[in-house]
Coordinates of C-alpha atoms in Angstrom, one line a residue:
X1 CA 0.0 0.0 0.0
X2 CA 1.8 3.1 -1.3
X3 CA -0.3 5.5 0.7
X4 CA 0.4 3.7 3.9
X5 CA 4.1 3.6 3.1
X6 CA 4.1 7.4 2.4
X7 CA 2.4 8.1 5.7
X8 CA 5.0 6.0 7.5
X9 CA 7.9 7.5 5.7
X10 CA 6.7 11.0 6.5
X11 CA 6.3 10.2 10.2
X12 CA 9.8 8.6 10.4
X13 CA 11.3 11.5 8.4
X14 CA 9.9 14.0 10.9
X15 CA 11.5 12.1 13.7
X16 CA 14.8 11.8 12.0
X17 CA 14.9 15.5 11.2
X18 CA 14.2 16.3 14.8
X19 CA 16.7 13.8 16.3
X20 CA 19.4 13.4 13.7
X21 CA 19.2 16.7 11.7
X22 CA 18.5 17.4 8.1
X23 CA 22.0 16.4 6.9
X24 CA 22.5 13.1 8.7
X25 CA 23.0 10.2 6.2
X26 CA 20.0 8.3 7.6
X27 CA 17.8 11.4 7.2
X28 CA 19.1 11.9 3.6
X29 CA 18.4 8.3 2.7
X30 CA 14.8 8.6 3.9
X31 CA 14.3 11.9 2.0
X32 CA 15.5 10.1 -1.1
X33 CA 13.2 7.1 -0.4
X34 CA 10.2 9.3 0.1
X35 CA 10.9 11.2 -3.1
X36 CA 11.2 8.0 -5.0
X37 CA 8.0 6.7 -3.5
X38 CA 6.1 9.8 -4.5
X39 CA 7.6 9.5 -8.0
X40 CA 6.4 5.9 -8.2
X41 CA 2.9 7.1 -7.1
X42 CA 3.0 9.7 -10.0
X43 CA 3.3 12.7 -7.7
X44 CA 6.2 14.3 -9.6
X45 CA 5.6 17.7 -8.1
X46 CA 5.9 16.3 -4.6
X47 CA 8.9 14.1 -5.5
X48 CA 11.1 16.8 -7.1
X49 CA 11.9 19.0 -4.0
X50 CA 12.7 15.9 -1.9
X51 CA 15.0 14.4 -4.6
X52 CA 16.7 17.8 -4.9
X53 CA 17.1 18.0 -1.2
X54 CA 18.6 14.5 -1.1
X55 CA 21.1 15.3 -3.9
X56 CA 22.2 18.6 -2.3
X57 CA 22.4 17.1 1.2
X58 CA 24.5 14.1 0.0
X59 CA 26.8 16.4 -1.9
X60 CA 27.4 18.7 1.1
X61 CA 27.6 15.9 3.7
X62 CA 29.2 12.9 2.0
X63 CA 30.8 14.0 -1.3
X64 CA 30.1 14.4 -4.9
X65 CA 31.2 10.8 -5.7
X66 CA 29.6 9.0 -2.7
X67 CA 27.1 6.3 -3.8
X68 CA 24.2 8.1 -2.0
X69 CA 24.9 11.3 -4.0
X70 CA 25.2 9.5 -7.3
X71 CA 22.0 7.4 -6.8
X72 CA 20.1 10.5 -5.7
X73 CA 21.4 12.5 -8.7
X74 CA 20.5 9.7 -11.1
X75 CA 17.0 9.5 -9.7
X76 CA 16.6 13.2 -10.0
X77 CA 17.7 13.0 -13.7
X78 CA 15.2 10.2 -14.4
X79 CA 12.5 12.3 -12.6
X80 CA 13.3 15.3 -14.7
X81 CA 13.1 13.2 -17.9
X82 CA 9.8 11.7 -16.8
X83 CA 8.2 15.0 -16.0
X84 CA 9.0 16.6 -19.4
X85 CA 5.9 15.3 -21.0
X86 CA 3.6 17.0 -18.5
X87 CA 2.0 20.4 -19.2
X88 CA 4.4 23.2 -18.5
X89 CA 7.4 21.0 -19.1
X90 CA 9.4 20.6 -22.3
X91 CA 10.1 17.3 -24.1
X92 CA 8.6 13.8 -24.1
X93 CA 7.8 11.7 -21.1
X94 CA 10.3 9.0 -20.4
X95 CA 10.0 6.0 -18.2
X96 CA 12.5 3.3 -17.2
X97 CA 12.6 -0.1 -18.8
X98 CA 13.4 -3.3 -16.8
X99 CA 17.1 -2.6 -17.1
X100 CA 16.9 1.1 -16.3
X101 CA 17.1 2.2 -19.9
X102 CA 14.8 5.0 -21.0
X103 CA 11.7 4.1 -23.0
X104 CA 9.0 6.3 -24.5
X105 CA 6.1 6.4 -22.0
X106 CA 3.5 7.7 -24.5

């Protein structure tokens, strides 16, 4: 149940922000996970700020080449590509195939 998972992620994220801080690796991991979940649910507008926060936080806290940073940046790139087919965005919608390759989502 994606809605149940979202509610749980948000609850845990609030606790992690309060106890660990916004830039702790566990907090950043959950921010990324929540953004990815929202993307999977089709909430691209809700996913984007979380994915951006994860990328920026990982870059600042871990390094540009840390696996967390690279995974978050990759997901943000796929997100940007997927959102381009929506009104107000440029380009064609792209989704990921089974192997992660882009495929036309029209």
